Each structure stands twice: as C-alpha cells, then as structure tokens.
Short mmCIF file of C-alpha atoms in Angstrom, two decimals:
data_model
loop_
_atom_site.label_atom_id
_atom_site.label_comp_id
_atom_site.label_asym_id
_atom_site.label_seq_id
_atom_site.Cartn_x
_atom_site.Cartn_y
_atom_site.Cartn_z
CA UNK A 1 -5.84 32.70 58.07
CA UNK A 2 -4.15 35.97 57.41
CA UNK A 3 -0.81 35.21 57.65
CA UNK A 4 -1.62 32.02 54.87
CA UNK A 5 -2.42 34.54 52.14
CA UNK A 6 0.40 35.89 49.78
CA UNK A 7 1.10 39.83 49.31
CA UNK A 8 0.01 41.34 47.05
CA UNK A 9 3.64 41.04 45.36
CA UNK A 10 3.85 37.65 46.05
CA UNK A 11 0.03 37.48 44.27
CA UNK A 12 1.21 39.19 40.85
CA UNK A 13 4.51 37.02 40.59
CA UNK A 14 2.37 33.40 41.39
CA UNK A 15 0.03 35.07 38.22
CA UNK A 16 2.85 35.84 36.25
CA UNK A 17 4.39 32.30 36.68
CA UNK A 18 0.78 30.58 36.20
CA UNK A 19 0.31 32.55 32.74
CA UNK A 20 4.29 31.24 31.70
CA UNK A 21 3.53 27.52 32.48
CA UNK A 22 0.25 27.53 30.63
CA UNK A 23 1.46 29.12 27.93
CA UNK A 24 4.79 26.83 27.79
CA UNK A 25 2.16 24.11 28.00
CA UNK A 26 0.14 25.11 24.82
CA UNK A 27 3.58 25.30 22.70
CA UNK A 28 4.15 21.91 24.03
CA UNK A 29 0.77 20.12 22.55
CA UNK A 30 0.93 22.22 19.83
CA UNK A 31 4.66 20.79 19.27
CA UNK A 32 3.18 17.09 20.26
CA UNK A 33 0.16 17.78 18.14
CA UNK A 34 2.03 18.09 14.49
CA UNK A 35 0.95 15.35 12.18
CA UNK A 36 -1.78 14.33 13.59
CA UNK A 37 -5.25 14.41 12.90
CA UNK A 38 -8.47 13.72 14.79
CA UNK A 39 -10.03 10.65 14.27
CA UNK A 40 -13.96 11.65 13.53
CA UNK A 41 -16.73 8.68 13.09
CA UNK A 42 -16.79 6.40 9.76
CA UNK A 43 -20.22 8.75 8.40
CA UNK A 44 -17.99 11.84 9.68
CA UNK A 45 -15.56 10.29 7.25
CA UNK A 46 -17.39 9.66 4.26
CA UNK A 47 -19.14 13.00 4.15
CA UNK A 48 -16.22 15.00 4.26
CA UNK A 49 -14.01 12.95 1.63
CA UNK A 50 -16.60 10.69 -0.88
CA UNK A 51 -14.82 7.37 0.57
CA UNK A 52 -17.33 4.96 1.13
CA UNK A 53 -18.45 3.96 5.13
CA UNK A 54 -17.48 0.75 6.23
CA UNK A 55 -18.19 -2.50 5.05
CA UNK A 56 -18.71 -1.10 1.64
CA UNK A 57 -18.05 -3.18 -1.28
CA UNK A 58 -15.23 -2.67 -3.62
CA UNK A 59 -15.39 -3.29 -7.23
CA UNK A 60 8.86 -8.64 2.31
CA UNK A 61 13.68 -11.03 -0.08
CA UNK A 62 16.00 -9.91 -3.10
CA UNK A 63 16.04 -6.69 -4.77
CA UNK A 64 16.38 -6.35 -8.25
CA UNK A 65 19.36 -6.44 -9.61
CA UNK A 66 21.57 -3.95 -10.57
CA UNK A 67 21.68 -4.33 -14.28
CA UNK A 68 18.06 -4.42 -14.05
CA UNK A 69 17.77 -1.23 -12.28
CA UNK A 70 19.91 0.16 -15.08
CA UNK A 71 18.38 -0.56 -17.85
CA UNK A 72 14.61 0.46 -16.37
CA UNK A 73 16.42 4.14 -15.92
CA UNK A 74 16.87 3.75 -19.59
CA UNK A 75 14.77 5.95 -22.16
CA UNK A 76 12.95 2.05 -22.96
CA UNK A 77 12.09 2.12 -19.88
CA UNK A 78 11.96 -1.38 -17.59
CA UNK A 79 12.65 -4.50 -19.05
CA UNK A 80 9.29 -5.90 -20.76
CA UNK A 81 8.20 -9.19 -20.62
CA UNK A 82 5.21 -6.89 -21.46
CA UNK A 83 -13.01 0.82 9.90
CA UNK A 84 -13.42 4.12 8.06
CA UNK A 85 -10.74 6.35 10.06
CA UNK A 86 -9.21 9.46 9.86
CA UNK A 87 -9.67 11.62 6.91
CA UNK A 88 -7.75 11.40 3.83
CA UNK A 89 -6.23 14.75 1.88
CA UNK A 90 -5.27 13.18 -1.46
CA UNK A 91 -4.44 16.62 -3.31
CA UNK A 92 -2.40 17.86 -0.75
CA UNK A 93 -0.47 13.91 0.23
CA UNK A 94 3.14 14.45 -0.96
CA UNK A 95 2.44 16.63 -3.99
CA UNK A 96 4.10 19.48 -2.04
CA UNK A 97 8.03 19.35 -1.42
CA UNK A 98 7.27 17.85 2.45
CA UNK A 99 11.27 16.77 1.92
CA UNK A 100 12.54 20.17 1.34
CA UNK A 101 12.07 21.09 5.23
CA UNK A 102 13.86 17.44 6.01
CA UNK A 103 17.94 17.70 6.18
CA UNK A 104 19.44 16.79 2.94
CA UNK A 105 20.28 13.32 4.14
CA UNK A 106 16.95 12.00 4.91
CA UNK A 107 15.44 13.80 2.14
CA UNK A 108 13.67 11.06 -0.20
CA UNK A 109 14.75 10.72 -3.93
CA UNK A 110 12.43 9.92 -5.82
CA UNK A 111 12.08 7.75 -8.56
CA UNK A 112 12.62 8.15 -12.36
CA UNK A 113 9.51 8.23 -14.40
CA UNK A 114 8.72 5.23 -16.43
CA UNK A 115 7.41 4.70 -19.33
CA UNK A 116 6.37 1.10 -18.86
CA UNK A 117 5.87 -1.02 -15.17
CA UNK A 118 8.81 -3.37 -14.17
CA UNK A 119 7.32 -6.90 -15.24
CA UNK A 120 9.46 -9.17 -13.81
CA UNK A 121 12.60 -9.82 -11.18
CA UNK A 122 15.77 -9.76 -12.87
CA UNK A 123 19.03 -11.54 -11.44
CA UNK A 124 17.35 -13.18 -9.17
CA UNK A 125 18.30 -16.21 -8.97
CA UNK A 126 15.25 -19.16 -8.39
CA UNK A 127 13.05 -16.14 -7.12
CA UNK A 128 8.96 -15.57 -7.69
CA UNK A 129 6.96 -12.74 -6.46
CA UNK A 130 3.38 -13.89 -5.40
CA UNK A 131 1.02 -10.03 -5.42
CA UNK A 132 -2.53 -10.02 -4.29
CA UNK A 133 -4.99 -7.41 -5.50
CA UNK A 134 -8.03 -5.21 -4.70
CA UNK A 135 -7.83 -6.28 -1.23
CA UNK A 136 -7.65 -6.79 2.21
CA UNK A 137 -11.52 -8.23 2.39
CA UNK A 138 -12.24 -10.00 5.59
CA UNK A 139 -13.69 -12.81 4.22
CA UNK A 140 -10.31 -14.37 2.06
CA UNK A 141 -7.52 -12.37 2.84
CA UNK A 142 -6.90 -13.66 6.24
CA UNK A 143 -6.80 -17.20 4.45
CA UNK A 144 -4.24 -15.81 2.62
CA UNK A 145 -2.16 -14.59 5.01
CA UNK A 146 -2.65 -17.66 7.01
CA UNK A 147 -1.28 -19.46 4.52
CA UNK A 148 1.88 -17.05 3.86
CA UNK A 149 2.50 -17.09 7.42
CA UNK A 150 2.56 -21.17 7.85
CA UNK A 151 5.14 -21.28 5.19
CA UNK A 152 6.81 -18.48 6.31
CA UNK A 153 7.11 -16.51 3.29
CA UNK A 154 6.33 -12.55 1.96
CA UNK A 155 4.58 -11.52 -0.96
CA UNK A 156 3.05 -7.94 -2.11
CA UNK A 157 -0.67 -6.89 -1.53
CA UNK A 158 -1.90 -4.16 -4.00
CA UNK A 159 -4.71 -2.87 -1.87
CA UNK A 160 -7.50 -0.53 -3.23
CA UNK A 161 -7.85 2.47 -0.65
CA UNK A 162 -11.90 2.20 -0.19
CA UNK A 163 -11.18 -1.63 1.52
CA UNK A 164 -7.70 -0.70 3.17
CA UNK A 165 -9.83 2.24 5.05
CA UNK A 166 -12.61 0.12 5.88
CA UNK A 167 -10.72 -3.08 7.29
CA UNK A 168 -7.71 -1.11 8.95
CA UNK A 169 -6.97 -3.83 10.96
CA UNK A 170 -6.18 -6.50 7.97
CA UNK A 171 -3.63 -3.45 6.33
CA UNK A 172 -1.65 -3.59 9.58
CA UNK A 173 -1.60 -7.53 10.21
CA UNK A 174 -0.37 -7.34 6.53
CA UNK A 175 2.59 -5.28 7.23
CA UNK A 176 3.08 -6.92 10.98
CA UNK A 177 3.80 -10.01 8.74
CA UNK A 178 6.21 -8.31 6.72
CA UNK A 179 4.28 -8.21 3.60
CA UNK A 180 4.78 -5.70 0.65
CA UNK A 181 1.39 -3.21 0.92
CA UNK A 182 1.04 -1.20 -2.78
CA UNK A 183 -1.47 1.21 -4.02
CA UNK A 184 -4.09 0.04 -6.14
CA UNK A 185 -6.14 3.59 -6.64
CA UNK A 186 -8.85 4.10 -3.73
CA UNK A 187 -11.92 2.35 -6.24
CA UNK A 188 -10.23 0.43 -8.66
CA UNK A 189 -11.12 2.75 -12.08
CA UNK A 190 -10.19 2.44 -15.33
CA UNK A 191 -6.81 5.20 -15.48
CA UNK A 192 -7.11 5.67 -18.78
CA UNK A 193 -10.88 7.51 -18.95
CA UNK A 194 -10.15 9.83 -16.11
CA UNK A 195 -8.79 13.56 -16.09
CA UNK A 196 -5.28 13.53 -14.22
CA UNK A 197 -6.56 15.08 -11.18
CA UNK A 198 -8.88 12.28 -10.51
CA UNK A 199 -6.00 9.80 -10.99
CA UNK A 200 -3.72 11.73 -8.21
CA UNK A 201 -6.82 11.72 -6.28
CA UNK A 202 -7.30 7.72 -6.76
CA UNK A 203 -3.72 7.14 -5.85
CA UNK A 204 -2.99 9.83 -3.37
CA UNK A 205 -5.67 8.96 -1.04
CA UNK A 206 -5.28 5.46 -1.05
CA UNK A 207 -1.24 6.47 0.19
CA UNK A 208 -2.91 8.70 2.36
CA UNK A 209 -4.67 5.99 4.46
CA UNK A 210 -1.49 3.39 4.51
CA UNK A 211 0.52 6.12 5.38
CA UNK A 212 -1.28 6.99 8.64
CA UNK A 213 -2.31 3.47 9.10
CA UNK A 214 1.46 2.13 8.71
CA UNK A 215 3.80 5.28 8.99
CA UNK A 216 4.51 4.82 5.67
CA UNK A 217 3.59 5.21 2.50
CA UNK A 218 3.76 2.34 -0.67
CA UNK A 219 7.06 2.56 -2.59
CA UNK A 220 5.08 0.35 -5.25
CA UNK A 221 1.76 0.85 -7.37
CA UNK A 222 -0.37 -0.86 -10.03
CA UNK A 223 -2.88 0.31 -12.10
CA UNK A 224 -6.34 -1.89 -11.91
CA UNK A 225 -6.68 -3.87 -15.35
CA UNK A 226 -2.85 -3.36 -16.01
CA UNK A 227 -4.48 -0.40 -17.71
CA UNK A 228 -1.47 2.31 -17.43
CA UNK A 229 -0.98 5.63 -19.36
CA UNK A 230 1.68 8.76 -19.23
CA UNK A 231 -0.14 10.26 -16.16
CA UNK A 232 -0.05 7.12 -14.14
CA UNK A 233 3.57 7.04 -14.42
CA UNK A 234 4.27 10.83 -13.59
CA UNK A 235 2.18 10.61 -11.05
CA UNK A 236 2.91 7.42 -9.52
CA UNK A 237 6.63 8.70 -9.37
CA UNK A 238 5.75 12.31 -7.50
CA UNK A 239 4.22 10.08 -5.13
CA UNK A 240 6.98 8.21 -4.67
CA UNK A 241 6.25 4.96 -6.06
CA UNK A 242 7.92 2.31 -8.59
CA UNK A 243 5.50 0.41 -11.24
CA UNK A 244 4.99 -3.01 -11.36
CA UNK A 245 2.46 -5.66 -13.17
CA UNK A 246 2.85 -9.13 -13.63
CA UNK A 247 3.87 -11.98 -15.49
CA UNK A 248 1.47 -14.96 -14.93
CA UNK A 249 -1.94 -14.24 -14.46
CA UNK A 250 -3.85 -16.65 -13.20
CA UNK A 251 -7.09 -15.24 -14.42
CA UNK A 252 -8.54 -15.65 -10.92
CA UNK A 253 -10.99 -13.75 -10.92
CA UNK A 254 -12.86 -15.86 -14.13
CA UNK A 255 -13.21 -17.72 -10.97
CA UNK A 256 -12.05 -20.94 -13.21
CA UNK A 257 -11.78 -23.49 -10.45
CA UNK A 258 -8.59 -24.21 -7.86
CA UNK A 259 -7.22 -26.69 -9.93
CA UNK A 260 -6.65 -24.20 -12.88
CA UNK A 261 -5.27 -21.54 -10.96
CA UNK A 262 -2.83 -23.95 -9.75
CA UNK A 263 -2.09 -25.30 -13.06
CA UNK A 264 -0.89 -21.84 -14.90
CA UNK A 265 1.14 -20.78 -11.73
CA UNK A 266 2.91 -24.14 -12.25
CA UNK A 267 3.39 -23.62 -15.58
CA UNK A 268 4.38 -20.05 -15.67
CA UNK A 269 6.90 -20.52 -12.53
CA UNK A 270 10.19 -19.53 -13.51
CA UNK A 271 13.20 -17.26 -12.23
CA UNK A 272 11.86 -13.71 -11.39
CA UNK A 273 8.34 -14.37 -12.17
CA UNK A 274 5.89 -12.47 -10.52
CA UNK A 275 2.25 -13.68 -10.04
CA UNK A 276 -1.03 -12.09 -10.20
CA UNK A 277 -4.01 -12.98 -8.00
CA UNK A 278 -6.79 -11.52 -6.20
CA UNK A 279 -8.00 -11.82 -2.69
CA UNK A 280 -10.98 -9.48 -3.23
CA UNK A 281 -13.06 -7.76 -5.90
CA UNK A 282 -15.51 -11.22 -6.14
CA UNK A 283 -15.47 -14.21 -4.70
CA UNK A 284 -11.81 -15.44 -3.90
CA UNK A 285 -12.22 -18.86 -2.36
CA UNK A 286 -10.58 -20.61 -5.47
CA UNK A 287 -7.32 -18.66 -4.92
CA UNK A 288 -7.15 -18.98 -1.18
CA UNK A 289 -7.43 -22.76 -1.77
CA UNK A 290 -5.24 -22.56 -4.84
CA UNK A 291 -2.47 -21.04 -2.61
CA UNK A 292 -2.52 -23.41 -0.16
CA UNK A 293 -1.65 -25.98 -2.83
CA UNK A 294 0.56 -24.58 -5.39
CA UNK A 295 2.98 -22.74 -2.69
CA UNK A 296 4.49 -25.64 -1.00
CA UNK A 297 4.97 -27.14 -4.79
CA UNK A 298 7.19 -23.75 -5.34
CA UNK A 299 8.69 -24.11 -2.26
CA UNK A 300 9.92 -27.94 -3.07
CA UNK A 301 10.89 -26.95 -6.84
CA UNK A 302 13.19 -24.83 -5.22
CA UNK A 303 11.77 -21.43 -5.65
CA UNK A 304 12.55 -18.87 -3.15
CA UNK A 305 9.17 -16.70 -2.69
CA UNK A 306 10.24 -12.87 -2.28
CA UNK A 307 9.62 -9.89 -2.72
CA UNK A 308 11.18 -6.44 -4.54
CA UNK A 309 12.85 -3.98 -2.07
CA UNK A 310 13.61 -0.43 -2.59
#
C-alpha cells in the first residue's frame, strides 16, 4: 500500500492541478451561464414582478414598400388612412445600450420615432394583413391558428404580456408557424392616463417575456384601444419596435354575430388593408368561426394574406 501513495511532491502538484481545473470549471459555467435566468415557480413569479399567476384573466410575405418607408420617415409621419415563467425586468429590457458591446455590424438600428402608427401596406400589390389581439387564450386562439395553418397563410398576433406569460406554449406554436408576435402592453391599459414609466413598464415586460420565450423580441407594437400618445411612440422606438393599427375593424369584440364580422372584412378588403380582430379579451367564438369563412373568400378574390417584415 505504500508504494501506491504519491510523495509528498507529487501530493502538492495533484492539489495544485485539482484547484486549476475547478477553477477553469467555474469560469466555464459562469461563461455558459450569461443570459440566463433561473426559472422560479408561477407564485415565485408573481410576487417578485406584479404579473398575474397563471390562468389569470386578461382584460410571417411583402414588406412595405419603399416609397412607403419614405414617406413614414417624414416629419408627417406614416401614411394615414388614420405558464408563468421566468421573471421579467421591464426597466432594465433594452433601455440600456445592450448593442454598444455588439460589433458595429450586428449592432441594431433602431427605428425613427413616429408620430402616428403605419395604417396600412403600401405597394403591395393584392396584399391584406389579418392581426389578432389581446391574446394567445387557450380557448380560441388555437382555432385560429388552426385555421391559418390549413390555408397556409401568416398573419400578426398582438399579444398582451399577462396571457403570453401564462400560456407560453401558444406564444411559441405562434412563432413555430411563422406568425408575426407584437406587443400589446403586459394588461392592456389605457396609454394615455399613465405616467411614462408605467408605459415602458407595460411594454418592456411584455418584450421581456417573448424575448426569452422566442429569442427575440417584437419589431412591432400597438397600443390597446388604438389609444397612442408622444410617449408610446418614443418609447415603442427605444424598444425597438415599429407602430401599427388597422384599417378595418371588425368590431369583434361587440361580439355582433359571425355573419357581420364576415361582412365588413368583405367589404373593407382591399390592397394593403390590414384587419383588426381579437382572439381574446371576451368571448371570441364569432371571430374564430368568422375566419374560417371569410379567409378562403380572400384567398379566391385573389388576395395574398401577408404580413409586414422589417
């Protein structure tokens, strides 16, 4: 047994190699560990950032065209036609210059700020733009998407960050799909009555959660009741993201019947149009059967159902 124990030389350098490999193994989880966050439970969640647990309930095509983008840098502005996860930092989420550590060509440019939302496509062509809001809710947006996916077509889901958090699962099938997901604020408030730090807290937290859900963040927003204001925009471009509202609404949410909701989308289709309906926020059975009729009408008018890219 003697002669299978080390030196005592041969003991210090075995210790001095043991302390270099554990401490070459810390710098490597630290290195591996950058970015991420643990993942406490959904009350762990709630406590430490006011969203609310899960199961709460809550009040991709053509880009547009050059001209278009031209005249929205203008001083007019755009054209008018008018399960609980991982914690959410909303006054910290890209509010700091993350980009200025990134090499100049990958650094993001963000956009101008507006002084009115982008309304409408413009050149083109036979192109609509069908956007869902205050979603995803288990119970209609996976009609929704069922539908989308049969006729194999995109559209853009504004998505209010209380419901994305609480029904991960929905936010990623939207994206798997190749849908647009935009921020809606976390609770759907009126922008106007609050202070600007409670409107970058609405907005960054909600681009918090798709962020780490999708591994990135919305390049597109929209304020709940098309109810914008001078902070919205400023803040809404240091996040990153472009406005946009509508064109038709279908008034979905008066829950007027399936028949009606197909009617105005009929009558408002038209080049660059972009649609507004709901697959949460009430009950949303009327537009997840109004889809499933006035779509393939669209589709054999000739429409081509896309969706803006940045």
């Amino acid at each position: 047994m003697k002669k299978d124990q080390p030196s005592a030389g041969r003991r210090s350098l075995l210790r001095a190699a043991a302390a270099l490999g554990a401490t070459a193994t810390v710098g490597l989880l630290a290195v591996e560990g950058v970015g991420r966050s643990p993942r406490p439970s959904a009350a762990g969640t709630a406590q430490a950032t006011g969203a609310a647990p899960a199961g709460a309930p809550s009040a991709s095509a053509a880009a547009p065209s050059a001209s278009a983008s031209a005249a929205a840098g203008g001083a007019a502005g755009p054209e008018a036609v008018p399960l609980a996860g991982s914690p959410v930092n909303a006054t910290a989420y890209r509010l700091r210059p993350m980009t200025s550590y990134a090499p100049s060509a990958v650094r993001r440019v963000l956009p101008p700020v507006r002084s009115r939302p982008f309304l409408k496509l413009s050149g083109a062509g036979r192109a609509m733009v069908l956007t869902f809001d205050d979603g995803p809710d288990p119970r209609y947006t996976p009609g929704i998407l069922k539908t989308l996916r049969k006729y194999d077509v995109p559209a853009m889901f504004f998505i209010c960050g209380e419901m994305a958090d609480a029904h991960r699962g929905l936010l990623r099938e939207m994206a798997d799909d190749g849908h647009v997901v935009g921020n809606h604020t976390w609770s759907h408030p009126l922008i106007p009555s609050l202070p600007p730090s409670r409107i970058r807290d609405e907005m960054g937290r909600t681009s918090e959660v798709v962020d780490r859900e999708l591994g990135s963040a919305p390049l597109w927003y929209r304020a709940p009741f098309g109810a914008w204001n001078k902070h919205s925009f400023e803040i809404g471009a240091e996040l990153g993201m472009e406005p946009l509202a509508w064109t038709v609404d279908t008034l979905d949410w008066t829950e007027p019947g399936a028949g009606t909701i197909v009617r105005r989308v009929r009558e408002g289709a038209g080049p660059g149009v972009v649609v507004l309906s709901h697959d949460a926020g009430g009950d949303r059975s009327q537009s997840v059967a109004a889809l499933r009729s006035y779509l393939p009408w669209l589709l054999d008018q000739g429409y081509r159902i896309t969706v803006p890219r940045r």
